[in-house]
mmCIF file with all atom_site columns, C-alpha atoms in Angstrom:
data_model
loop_
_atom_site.group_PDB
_atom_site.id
_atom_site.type_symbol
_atom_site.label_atom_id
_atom_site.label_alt_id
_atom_site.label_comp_id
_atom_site.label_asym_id
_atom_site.label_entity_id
_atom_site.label_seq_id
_atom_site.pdbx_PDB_ins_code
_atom_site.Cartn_x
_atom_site.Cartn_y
_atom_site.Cartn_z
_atom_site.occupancy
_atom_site.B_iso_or_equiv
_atom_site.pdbx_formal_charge
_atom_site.auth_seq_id
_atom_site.auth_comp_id
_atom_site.auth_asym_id
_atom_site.auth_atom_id
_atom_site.pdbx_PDB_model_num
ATOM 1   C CA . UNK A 1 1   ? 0.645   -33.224 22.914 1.00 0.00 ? 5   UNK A CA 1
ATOM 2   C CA . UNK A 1 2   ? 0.841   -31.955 19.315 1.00 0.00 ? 6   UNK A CA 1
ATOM 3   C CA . UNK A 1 3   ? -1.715  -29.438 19.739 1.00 0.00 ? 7   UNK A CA 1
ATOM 4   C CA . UNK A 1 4   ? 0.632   -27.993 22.639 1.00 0.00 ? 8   UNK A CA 1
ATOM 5   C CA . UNK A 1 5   ? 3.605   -28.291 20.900 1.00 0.00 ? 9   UNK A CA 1
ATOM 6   C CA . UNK A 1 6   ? 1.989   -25.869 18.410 1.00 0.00 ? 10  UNK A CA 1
ATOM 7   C CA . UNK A 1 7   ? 1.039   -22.966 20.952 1.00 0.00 ? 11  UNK A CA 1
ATOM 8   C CA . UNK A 1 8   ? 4.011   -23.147 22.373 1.00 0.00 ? 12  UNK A CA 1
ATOM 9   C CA . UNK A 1 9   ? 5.778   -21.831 18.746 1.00 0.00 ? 13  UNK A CA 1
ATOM 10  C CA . UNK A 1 10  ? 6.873   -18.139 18.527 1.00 0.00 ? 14  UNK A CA 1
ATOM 11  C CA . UNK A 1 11  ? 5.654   -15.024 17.099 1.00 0.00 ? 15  UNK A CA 1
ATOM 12  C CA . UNK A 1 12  ? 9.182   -15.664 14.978 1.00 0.00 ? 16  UNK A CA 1
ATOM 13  C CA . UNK A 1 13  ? 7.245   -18.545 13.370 1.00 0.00 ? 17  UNK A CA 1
ATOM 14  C CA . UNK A 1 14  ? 4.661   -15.836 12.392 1.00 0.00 ? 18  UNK A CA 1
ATOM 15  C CA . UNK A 1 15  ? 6.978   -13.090 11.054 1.00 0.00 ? 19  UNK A CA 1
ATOM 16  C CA . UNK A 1 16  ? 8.965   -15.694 8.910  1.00 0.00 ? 20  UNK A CA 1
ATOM 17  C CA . UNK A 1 17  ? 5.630   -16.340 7.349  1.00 0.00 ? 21  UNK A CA 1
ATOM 18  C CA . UNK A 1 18  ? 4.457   -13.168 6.396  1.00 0.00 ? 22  UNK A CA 1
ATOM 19  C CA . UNK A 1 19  ? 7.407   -11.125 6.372  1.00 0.00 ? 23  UNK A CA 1
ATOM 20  C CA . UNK A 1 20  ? 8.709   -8.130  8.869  1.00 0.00 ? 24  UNK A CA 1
ATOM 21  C CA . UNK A 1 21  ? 7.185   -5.339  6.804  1.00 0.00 ? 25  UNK A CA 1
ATOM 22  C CA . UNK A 1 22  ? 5.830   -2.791  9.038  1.00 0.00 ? 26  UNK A CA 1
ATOM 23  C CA . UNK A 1 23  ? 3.891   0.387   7.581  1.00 0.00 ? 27  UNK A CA 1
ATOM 24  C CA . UNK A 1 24  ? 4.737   3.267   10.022 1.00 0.00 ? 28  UNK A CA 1
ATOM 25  C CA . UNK A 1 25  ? 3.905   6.913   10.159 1.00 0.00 ? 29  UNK A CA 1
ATOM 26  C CA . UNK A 1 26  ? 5.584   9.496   12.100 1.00 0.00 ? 30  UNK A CA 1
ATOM 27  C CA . UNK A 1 27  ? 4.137   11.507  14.960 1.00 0.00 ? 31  UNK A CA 1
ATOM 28  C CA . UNK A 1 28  ? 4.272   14.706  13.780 1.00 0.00 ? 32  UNK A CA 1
ATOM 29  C CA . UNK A 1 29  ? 1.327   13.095  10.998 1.00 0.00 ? 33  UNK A CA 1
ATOM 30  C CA . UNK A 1 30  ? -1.882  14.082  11.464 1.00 0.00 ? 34  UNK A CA 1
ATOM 31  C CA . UNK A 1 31  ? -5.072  11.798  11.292 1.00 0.00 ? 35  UNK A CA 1
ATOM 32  C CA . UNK A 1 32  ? -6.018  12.208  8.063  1.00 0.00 ? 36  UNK A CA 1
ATOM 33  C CA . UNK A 1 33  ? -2.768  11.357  6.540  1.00 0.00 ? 37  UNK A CA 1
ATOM 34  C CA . UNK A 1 34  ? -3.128  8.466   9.207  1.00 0.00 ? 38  UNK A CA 1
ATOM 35  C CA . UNK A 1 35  ? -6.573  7.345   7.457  1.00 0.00 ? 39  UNK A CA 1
ATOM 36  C CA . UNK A 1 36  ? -5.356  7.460   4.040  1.00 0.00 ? 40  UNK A CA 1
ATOM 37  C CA . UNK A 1 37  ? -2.788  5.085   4.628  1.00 0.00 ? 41  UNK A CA 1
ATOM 38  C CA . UNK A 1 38  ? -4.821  2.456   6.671  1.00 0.00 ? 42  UNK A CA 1
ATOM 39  C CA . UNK A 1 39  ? -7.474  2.797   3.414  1.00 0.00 ? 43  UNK A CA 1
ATOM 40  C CA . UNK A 1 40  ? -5.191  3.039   0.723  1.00 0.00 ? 44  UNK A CA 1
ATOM 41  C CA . UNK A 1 41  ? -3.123  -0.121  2.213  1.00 0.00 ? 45  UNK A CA 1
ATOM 42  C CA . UNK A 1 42  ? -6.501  -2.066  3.609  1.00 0.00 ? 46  UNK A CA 1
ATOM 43  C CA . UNK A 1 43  ? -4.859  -2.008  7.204  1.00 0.00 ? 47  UNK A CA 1
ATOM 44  C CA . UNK A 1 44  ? -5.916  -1.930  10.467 1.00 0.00 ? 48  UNK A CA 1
ATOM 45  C CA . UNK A 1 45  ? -3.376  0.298   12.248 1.00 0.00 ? 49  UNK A CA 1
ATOM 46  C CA . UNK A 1 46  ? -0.265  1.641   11.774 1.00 0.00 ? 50  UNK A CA 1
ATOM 47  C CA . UNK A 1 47  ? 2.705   1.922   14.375 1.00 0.00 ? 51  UNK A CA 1
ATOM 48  C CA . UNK A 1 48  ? 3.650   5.435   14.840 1.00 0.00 ? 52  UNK A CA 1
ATOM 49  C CA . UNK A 1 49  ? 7.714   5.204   15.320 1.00 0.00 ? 53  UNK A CA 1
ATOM 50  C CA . UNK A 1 50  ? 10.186  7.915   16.133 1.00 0.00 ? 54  UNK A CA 1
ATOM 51  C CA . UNK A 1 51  ? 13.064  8.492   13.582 1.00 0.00 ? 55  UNK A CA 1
ATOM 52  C CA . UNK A 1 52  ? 15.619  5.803   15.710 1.00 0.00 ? 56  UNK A CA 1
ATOM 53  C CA . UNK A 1 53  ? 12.170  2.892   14.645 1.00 0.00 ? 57  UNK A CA 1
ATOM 54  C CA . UNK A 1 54  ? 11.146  2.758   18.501 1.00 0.00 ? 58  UNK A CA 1
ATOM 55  C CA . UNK A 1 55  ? 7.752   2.771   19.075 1.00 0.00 ? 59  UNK A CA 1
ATOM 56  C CA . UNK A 1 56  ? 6.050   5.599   20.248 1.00 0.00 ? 60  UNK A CA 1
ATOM 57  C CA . UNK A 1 57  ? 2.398   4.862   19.624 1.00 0.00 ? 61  UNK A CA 1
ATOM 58  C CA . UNK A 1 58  ? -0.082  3.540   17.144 1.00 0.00 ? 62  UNK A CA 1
ATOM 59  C CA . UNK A 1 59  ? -3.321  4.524   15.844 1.00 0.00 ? 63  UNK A CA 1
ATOM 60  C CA . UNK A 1 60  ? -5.753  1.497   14.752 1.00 0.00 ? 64  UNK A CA 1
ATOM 61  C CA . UNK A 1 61  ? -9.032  1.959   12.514 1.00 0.00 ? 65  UNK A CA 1
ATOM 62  C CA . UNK A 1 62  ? -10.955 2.451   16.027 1.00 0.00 ? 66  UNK A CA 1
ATOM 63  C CA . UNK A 1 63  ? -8.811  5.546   16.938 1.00 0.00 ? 67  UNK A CA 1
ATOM 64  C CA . UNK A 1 64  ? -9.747  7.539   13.896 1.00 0.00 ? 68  UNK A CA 1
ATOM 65  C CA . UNK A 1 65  ? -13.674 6.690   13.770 1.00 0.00 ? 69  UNK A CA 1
ATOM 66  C CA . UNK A 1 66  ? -13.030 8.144   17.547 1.00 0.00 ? 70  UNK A CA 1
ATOM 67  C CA . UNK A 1 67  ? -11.489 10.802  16.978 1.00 0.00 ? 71  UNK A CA 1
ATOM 68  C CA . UNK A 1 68  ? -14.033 12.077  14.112 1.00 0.00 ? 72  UNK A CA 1
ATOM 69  C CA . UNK A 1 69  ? -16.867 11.408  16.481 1.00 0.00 ? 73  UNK A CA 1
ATOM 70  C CA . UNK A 1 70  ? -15.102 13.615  18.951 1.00 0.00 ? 74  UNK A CA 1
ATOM 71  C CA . UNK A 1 71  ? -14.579 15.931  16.698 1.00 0.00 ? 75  UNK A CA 1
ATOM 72  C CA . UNK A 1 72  ? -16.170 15.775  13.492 1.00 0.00 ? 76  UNK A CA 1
ATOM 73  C CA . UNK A 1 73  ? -14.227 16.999  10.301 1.00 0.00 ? 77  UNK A CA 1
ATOM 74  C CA . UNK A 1 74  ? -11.558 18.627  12.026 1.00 0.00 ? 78  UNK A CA 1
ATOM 75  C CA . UNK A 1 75  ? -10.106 15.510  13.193 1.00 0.00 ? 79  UNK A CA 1
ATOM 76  C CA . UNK A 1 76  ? -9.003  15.207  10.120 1.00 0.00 ? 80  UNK A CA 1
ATOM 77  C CA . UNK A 1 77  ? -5.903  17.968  10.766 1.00 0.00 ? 81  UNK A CA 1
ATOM 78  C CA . UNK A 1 78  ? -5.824  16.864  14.466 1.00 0.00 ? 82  UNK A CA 1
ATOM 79  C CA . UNK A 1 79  ? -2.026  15.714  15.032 1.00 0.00 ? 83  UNK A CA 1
ATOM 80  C CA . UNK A 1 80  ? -1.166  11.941  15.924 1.00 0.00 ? 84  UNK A CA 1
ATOM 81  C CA . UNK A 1 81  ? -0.073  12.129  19.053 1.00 0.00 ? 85  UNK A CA 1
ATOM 82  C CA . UNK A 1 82  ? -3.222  13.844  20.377 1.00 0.00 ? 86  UNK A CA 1
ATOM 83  C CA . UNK A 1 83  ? -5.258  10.695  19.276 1.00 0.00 ? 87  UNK A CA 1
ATOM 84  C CA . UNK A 1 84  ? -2.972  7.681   19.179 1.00 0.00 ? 88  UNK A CA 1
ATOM 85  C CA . UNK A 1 85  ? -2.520  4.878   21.816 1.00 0.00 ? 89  UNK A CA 1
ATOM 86  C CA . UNK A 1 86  ? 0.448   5.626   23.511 1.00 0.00 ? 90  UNK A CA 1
ATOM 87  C CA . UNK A 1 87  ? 1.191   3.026   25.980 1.00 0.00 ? 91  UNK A CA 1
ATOM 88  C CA . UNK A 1 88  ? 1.515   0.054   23.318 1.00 0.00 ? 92  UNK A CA 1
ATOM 89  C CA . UNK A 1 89  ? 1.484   -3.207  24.201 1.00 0.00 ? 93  UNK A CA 1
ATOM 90  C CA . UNK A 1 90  ? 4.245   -5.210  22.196 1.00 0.00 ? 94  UNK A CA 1
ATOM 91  C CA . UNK A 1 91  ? 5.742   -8.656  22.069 1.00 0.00 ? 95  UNK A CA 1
ATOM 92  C CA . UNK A 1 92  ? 9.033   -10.148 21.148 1.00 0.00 ? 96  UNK A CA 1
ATOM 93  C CA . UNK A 1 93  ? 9.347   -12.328 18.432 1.00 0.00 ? 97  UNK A CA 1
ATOM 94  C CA . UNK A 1 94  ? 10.523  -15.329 21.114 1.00 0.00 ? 98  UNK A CA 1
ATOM 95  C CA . UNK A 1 95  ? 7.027   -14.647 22.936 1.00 0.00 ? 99  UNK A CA 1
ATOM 96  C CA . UNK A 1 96  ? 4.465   -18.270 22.128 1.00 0.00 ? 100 UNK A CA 1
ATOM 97  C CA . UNK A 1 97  ? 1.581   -18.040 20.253 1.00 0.00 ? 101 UNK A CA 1
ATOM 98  C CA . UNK A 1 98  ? -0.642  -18.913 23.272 1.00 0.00 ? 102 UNK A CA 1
ATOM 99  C CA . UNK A 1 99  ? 0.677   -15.441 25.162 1.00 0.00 ? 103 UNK A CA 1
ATOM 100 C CA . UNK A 1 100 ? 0.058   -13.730 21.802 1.00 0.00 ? 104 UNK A CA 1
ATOM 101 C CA . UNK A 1 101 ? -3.483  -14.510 21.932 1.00 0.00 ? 105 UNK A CA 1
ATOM 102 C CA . UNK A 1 102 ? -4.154  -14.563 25.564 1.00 0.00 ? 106 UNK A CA 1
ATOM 103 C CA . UNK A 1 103 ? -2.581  -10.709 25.638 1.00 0.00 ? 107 UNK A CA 1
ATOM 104 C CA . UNK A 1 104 ? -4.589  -9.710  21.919 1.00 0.00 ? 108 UNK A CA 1
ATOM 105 C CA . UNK A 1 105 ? -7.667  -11.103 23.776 1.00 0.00 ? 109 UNK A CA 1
ATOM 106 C CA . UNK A 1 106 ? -7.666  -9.847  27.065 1.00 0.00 ? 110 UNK A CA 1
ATOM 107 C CA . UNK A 1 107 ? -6.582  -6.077  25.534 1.00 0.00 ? 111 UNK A CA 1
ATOM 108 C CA . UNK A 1 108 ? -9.384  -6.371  23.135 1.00 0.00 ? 112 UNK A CA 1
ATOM 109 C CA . UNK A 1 109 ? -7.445  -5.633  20.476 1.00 0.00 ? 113 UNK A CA 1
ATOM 110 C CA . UNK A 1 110 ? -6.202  -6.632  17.100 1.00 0.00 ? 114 UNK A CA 1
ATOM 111 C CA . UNK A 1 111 ? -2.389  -5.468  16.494 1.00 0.00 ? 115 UNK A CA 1
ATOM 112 C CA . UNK A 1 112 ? 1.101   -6.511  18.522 1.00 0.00 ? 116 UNK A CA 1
ATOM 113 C CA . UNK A 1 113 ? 3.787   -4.810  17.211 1.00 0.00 ? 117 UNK A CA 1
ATOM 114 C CA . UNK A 1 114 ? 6.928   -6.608  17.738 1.00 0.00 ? 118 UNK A CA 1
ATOM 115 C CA . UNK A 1 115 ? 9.825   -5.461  19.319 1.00 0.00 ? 119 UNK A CA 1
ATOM 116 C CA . UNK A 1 116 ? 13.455  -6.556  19.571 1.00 0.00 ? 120 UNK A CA 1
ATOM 117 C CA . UNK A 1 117 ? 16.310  -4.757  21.631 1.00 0.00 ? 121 UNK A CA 1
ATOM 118 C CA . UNK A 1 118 ? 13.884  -1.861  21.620 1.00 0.00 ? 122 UNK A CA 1
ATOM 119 C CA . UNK A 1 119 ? 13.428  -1.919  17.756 1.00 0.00 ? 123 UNK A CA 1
ATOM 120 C CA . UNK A 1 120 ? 10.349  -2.654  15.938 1.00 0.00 ? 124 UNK A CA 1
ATOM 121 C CA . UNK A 1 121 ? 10.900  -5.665  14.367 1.00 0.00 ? 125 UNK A CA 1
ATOM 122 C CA . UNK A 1 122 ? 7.551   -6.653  12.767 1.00 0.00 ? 126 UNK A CA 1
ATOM 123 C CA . UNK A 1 123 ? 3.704   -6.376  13.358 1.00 0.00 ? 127 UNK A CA 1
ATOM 124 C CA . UNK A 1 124 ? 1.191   -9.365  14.175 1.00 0.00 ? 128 UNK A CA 1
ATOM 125 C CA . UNK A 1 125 ? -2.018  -8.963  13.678 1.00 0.00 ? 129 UNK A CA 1
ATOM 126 C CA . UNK A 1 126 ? -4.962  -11.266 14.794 1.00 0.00 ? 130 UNK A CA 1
ATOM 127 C CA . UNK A 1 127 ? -5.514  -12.078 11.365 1.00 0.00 ? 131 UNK A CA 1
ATOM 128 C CA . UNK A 1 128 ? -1.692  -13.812 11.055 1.00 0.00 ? 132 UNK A CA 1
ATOM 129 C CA . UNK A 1 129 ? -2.262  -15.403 14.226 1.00 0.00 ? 133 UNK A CA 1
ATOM 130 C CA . UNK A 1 130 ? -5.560  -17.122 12.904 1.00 0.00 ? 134 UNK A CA 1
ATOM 131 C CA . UNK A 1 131 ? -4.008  -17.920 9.369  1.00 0.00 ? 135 UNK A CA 1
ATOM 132 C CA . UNK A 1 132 ? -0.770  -19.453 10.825 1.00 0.00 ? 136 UNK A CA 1
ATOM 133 C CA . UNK A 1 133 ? -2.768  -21.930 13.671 1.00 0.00 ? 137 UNK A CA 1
ATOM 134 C CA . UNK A 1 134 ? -5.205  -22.612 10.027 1.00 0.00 ? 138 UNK A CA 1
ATOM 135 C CA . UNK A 1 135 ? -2.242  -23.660 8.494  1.00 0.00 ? 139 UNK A CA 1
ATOM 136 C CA . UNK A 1 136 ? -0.974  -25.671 11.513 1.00 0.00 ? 140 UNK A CA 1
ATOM 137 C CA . UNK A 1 137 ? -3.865  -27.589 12.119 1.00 0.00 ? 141 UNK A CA 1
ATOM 138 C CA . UNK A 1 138 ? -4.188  -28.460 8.594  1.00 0.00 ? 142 UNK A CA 1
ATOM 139 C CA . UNK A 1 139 ? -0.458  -30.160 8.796  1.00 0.00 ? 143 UNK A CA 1
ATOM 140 C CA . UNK A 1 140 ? -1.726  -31.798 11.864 1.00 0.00 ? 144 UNK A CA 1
ATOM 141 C CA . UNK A 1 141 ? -4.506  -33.457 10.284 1.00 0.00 ? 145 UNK A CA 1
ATOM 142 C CA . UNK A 1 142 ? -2.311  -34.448 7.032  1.00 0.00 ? 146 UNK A CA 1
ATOM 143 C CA . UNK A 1 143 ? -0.222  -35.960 9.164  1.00 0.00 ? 147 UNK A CA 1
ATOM 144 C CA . UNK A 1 144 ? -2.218  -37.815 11.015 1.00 0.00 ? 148 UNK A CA 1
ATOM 145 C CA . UNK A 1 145 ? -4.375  -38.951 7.826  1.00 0.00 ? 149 UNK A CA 1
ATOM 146 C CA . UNK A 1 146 ? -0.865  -39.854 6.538  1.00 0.00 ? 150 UNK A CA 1
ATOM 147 C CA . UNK A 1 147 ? 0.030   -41.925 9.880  1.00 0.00 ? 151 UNK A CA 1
ATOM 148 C CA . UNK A 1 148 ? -3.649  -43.622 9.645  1.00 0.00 ? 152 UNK A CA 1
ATOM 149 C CA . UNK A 1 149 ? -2.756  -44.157 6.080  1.00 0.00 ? 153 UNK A CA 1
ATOM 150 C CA . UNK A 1 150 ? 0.627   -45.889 6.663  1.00 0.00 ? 154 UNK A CA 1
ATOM 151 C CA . UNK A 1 151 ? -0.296  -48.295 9.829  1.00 0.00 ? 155 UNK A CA 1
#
């Protein structure tokens, strides 16, 4: 029952964790600004957001090693929006954990940025989801050891 109880928590859980901080470029960036950010930040992707913060795209780690084997060097001036994901997959921050990582693993991917009334609102990566259900299962088994303890 507990273990359910803890799937069933929201990506809000997540984001009051770690924070809403999102790093976002704009689309009219080009890939190698794009790479120099995910580097210089030790990120996986960024979400690429129009001025009004709704998502228009977002360009992981995987979409610039494509787009320099496509290319080669040049990709480096190649513009955003010719190499970015465009149809994004998002999730609210009321969305469970369990659809979080039921969508992250059947889209074979790593980043969900989060939307509210058509804003970005925050970014969860596969990385928060595996640190957050760490630190759940850990206060599972301290409370059980304290239960044990106490009968």
């Amino acid at each position: 029952l507990e273990f359910r109880r803890v799937l069933f928590r929201s990506v809000k859980a997540i984001l009051a964790a770690k924070g809403s901080d999102v790093v976002t470029i704009d689309p009219n960036s080009n890939v190698g600004a794009a790479a120099k950010i995910l580097a210089d930040r030790r990120i996986g992707a960024l979400v690429v957001t129009g001025p009004d913060k709704r998502v228009v795209g977002i360009i992981s780690e995987r979409d610039v090693v494509r787009a320099f084997a496509e290319r080669g060097a040049s990709a480096s001036n190649a513009p955003l929006t010719e190499v970015m994901t465009r149809k994004v997959v998002t999730c609210a921050p009321a969305d469970t954990i369990s659809s979080l990582m039921e969508r992250m693993t059947t889209g074979k991917f790593r980043h969900l940025p989060v939307v509210e009334q058509g804003r970005l609102a925050g970014v969860v990566s596969i990385g928060d989801v595996v640190k957050y259900r760490l630190h759940e299962m850990e206060s599972e088994q301290a409370a059980l050891r304290d239960y044990i303890q106490t009968a």
